[in-house]
Short mmCIF file of C-alpha atoms and ligand atoms in Angstrom, two decimals:
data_model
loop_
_atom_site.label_atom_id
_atom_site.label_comp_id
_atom_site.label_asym_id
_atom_site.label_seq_id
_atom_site.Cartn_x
_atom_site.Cartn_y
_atom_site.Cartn_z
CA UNK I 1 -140.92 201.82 138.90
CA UNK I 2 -138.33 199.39 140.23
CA UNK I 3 -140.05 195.76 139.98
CA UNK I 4 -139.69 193.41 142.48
CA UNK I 5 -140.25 189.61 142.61
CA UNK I 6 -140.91 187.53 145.33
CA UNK I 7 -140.85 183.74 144.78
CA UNK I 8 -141.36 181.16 147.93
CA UNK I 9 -141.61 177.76 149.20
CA UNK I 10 -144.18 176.62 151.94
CA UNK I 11 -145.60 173.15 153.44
CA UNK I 12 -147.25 174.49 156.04
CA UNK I 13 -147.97 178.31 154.89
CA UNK I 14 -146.08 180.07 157.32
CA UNK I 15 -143.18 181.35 154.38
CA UNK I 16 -146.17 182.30 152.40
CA UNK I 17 -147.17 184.42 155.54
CA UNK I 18 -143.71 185.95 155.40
CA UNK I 19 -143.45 186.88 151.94
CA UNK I 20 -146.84 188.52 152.45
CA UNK I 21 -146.19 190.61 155.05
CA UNK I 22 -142.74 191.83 153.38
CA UNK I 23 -144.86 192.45 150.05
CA UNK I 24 -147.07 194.29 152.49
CA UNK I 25 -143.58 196.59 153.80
CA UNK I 26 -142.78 197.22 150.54
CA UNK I 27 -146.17 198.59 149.01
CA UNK I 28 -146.21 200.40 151.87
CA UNK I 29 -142.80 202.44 151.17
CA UNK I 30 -144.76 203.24 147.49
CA UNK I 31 -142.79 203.32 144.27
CA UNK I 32 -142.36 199.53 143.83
CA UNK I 33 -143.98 196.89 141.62
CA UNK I 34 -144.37 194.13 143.03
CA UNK I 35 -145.85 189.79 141.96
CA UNK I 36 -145.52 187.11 144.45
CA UNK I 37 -145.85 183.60 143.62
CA UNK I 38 -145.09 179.81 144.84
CA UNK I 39 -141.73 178.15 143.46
CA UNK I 40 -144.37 175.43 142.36
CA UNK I 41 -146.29 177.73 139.59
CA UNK I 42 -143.67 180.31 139.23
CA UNK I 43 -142.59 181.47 135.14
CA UNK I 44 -138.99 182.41 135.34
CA UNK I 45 -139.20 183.65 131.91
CA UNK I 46 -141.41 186.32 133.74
CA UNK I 47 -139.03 186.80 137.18
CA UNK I 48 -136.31 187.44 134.68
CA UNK I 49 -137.55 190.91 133.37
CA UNK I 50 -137.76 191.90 137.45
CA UNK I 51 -135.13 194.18 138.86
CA UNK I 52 -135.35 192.55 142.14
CA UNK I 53 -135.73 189.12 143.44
CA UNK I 54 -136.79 188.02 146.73
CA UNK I 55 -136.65 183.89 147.36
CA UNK I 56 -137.89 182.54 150.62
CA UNK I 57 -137.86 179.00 151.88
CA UNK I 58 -138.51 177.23 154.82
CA UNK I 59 -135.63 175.70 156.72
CA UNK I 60 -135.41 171.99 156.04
CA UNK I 61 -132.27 170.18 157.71
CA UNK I 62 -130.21 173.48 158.15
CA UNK I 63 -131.26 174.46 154.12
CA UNK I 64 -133.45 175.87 151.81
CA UNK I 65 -136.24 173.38 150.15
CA UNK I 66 -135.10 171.28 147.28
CA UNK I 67 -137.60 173.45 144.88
CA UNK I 68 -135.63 176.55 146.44
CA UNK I 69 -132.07 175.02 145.17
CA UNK I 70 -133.57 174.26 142.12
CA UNK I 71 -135.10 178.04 141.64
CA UNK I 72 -131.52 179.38 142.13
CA UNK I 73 -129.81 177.02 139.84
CA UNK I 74 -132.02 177.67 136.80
CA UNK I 75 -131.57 181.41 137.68
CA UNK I 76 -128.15 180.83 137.10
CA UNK I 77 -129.10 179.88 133.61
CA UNK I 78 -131.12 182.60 132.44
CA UNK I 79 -129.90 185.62 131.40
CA UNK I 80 -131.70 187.68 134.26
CA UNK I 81 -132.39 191.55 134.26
CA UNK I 82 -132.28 191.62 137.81
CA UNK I 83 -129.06 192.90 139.89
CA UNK I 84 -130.32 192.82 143.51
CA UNK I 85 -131.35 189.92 145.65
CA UNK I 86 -132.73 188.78 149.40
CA UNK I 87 -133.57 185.76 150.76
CA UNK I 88 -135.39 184.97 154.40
CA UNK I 89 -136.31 181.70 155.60
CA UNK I 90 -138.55 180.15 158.66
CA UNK I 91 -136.93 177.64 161.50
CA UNK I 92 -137.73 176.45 164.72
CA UNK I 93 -134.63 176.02 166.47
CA UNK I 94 -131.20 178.13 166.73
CA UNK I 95 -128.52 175.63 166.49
CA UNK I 96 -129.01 175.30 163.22
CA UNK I 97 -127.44 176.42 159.95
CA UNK I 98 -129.46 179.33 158.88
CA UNK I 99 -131.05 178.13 155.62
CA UNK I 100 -130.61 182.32 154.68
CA UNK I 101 -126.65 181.27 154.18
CA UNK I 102 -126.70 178.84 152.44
CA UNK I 103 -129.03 180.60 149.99
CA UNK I 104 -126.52 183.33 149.35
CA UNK I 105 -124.04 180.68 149.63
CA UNK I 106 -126.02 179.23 146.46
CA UNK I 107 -127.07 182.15 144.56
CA UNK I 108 -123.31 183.80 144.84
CA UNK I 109 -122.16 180.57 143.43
CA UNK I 110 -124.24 180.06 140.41
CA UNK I 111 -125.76 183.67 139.33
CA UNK I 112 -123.15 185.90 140.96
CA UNK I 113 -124.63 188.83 138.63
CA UNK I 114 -127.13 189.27 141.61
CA UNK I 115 -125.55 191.53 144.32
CA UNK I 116 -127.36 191.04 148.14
CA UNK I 117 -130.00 193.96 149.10
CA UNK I 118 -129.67 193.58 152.62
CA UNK I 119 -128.44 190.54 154.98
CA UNK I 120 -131.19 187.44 154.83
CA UNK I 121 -133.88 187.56 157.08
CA UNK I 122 -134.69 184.72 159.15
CA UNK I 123 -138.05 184.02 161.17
CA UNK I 124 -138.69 181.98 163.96
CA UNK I 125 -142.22 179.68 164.36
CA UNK I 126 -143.35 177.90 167.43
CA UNK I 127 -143.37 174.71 166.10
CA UNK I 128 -142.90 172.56 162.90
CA UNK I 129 -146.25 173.77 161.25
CA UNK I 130 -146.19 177.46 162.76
CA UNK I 131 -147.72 179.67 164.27
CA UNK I 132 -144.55 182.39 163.72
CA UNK I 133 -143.47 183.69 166.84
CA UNK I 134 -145.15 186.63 168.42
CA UNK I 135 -142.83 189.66 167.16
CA UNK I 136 -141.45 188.31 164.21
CA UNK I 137 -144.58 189.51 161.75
CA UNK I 138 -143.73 193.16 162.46
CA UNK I 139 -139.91 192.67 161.39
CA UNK I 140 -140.86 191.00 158.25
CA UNK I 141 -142.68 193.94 156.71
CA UNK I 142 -139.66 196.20 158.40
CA UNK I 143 -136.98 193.92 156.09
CA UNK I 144 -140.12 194.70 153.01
CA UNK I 145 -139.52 198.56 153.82
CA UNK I 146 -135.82 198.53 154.16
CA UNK I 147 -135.43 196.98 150.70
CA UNK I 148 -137.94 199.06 149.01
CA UNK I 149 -136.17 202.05 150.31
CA UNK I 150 -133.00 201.11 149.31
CA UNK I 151 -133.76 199.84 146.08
CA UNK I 152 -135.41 203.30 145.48
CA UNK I 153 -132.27 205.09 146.24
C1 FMN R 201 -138.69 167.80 156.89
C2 FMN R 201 -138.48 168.98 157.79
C3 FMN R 201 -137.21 169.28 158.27
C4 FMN R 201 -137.00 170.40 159.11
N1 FMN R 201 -135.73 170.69 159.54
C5 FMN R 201 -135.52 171.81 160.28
C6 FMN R 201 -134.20 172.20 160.67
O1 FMN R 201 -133.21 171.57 160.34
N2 FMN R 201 -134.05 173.33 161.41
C7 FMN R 201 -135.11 174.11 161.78
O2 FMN R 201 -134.92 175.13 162.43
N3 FMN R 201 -136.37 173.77 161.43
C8 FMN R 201 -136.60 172.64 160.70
N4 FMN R 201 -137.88 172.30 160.31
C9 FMN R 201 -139.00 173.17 160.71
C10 FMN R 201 -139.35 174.10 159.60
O3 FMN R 201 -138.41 175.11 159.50
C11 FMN R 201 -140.77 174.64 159.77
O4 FMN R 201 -141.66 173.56 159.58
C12 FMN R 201 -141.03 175.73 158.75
O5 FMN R 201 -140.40 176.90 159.14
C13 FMN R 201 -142.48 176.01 158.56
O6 FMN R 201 -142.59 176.79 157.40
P1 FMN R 201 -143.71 176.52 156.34
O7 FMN R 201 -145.01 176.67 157.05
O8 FMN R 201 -143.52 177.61 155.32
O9 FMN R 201 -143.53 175.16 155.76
C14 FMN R 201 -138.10 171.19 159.49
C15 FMN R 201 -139.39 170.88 159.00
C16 FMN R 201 -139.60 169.80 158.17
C17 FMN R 201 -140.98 169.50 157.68
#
């Protein structure tokens, strides 16, 4: 089974939310293990035996979290058995950098073993503590099934 880690940062829960419902896509495609945790209790010694890693943030001043940039950079250190990689992030406004770029941005830089999945997802919320905008649930758990099913391929 291909194993697939998903590793997030939330202040207000609404990433959480996210990597739920794309943990919920991908059990749903079948054929997939899958662990979720918070950056904040997560053991990289046991994200480094995954196949896959997912890493989610919240978009703080058009970026990823400081515990998100630290995730990535002590990825870069271990020697990972993961090849694939996605990110997604929440926002509230347009005009600003997508934190899902500089993420790749990141991760290309300092573990450029891991090769992208699929394009990072971002998802809007209403305001700075949620809820997520109507209609964006239903594409997170679409992104969950598209990288199950290519992952499986
Ligand atoms: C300190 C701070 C800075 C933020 N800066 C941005 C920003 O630059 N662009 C944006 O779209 N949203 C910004 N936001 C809104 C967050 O993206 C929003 O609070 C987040 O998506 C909620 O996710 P969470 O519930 O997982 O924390 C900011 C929020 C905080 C608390």
């Amino acid at each position: 089974m291909v194993k697939v880690f998903v590793v997030y940062d939330t202040k207000y829960g609404n990433t959480k939310l996210v990597a739920e419902k794309i943990v919920e896509g991908m059990r749903e495609v079948g054929g997939i293990e899958t662990a979720i945790s918070d950056v904040e209790e997560v053991d990289l010694e046991t994200v480094a035996d995954y196949d896959a890693i997912l890493i989610g943030s919240p978009n703080h001043w058009g970026g990823p979290v400081r515990g998100i940039k630290k995730l990535i950079d002590k990825l870069g250190k271990l020697d990972l058995k993961a090849k694939w990689v996605a990110v997604f992030d929440t926002y509230i406004k347009g005009d600003f950098e997508k934190a899902v770029k500089k993420m790749e941005k990141r991760i290309n830089e300092k573990t450029p073993g891991l090769k992208l999945i699929v394009p990072g997802l971002s998802v809007k919320v209403e305001d700075m503590k949620g809820p997520i905008v109507e209609g964006e649930l239903p594409k997170c758990k679409e992104f969950g099934k598209k990288i199950a099913s290519k992952l499986k391929t």
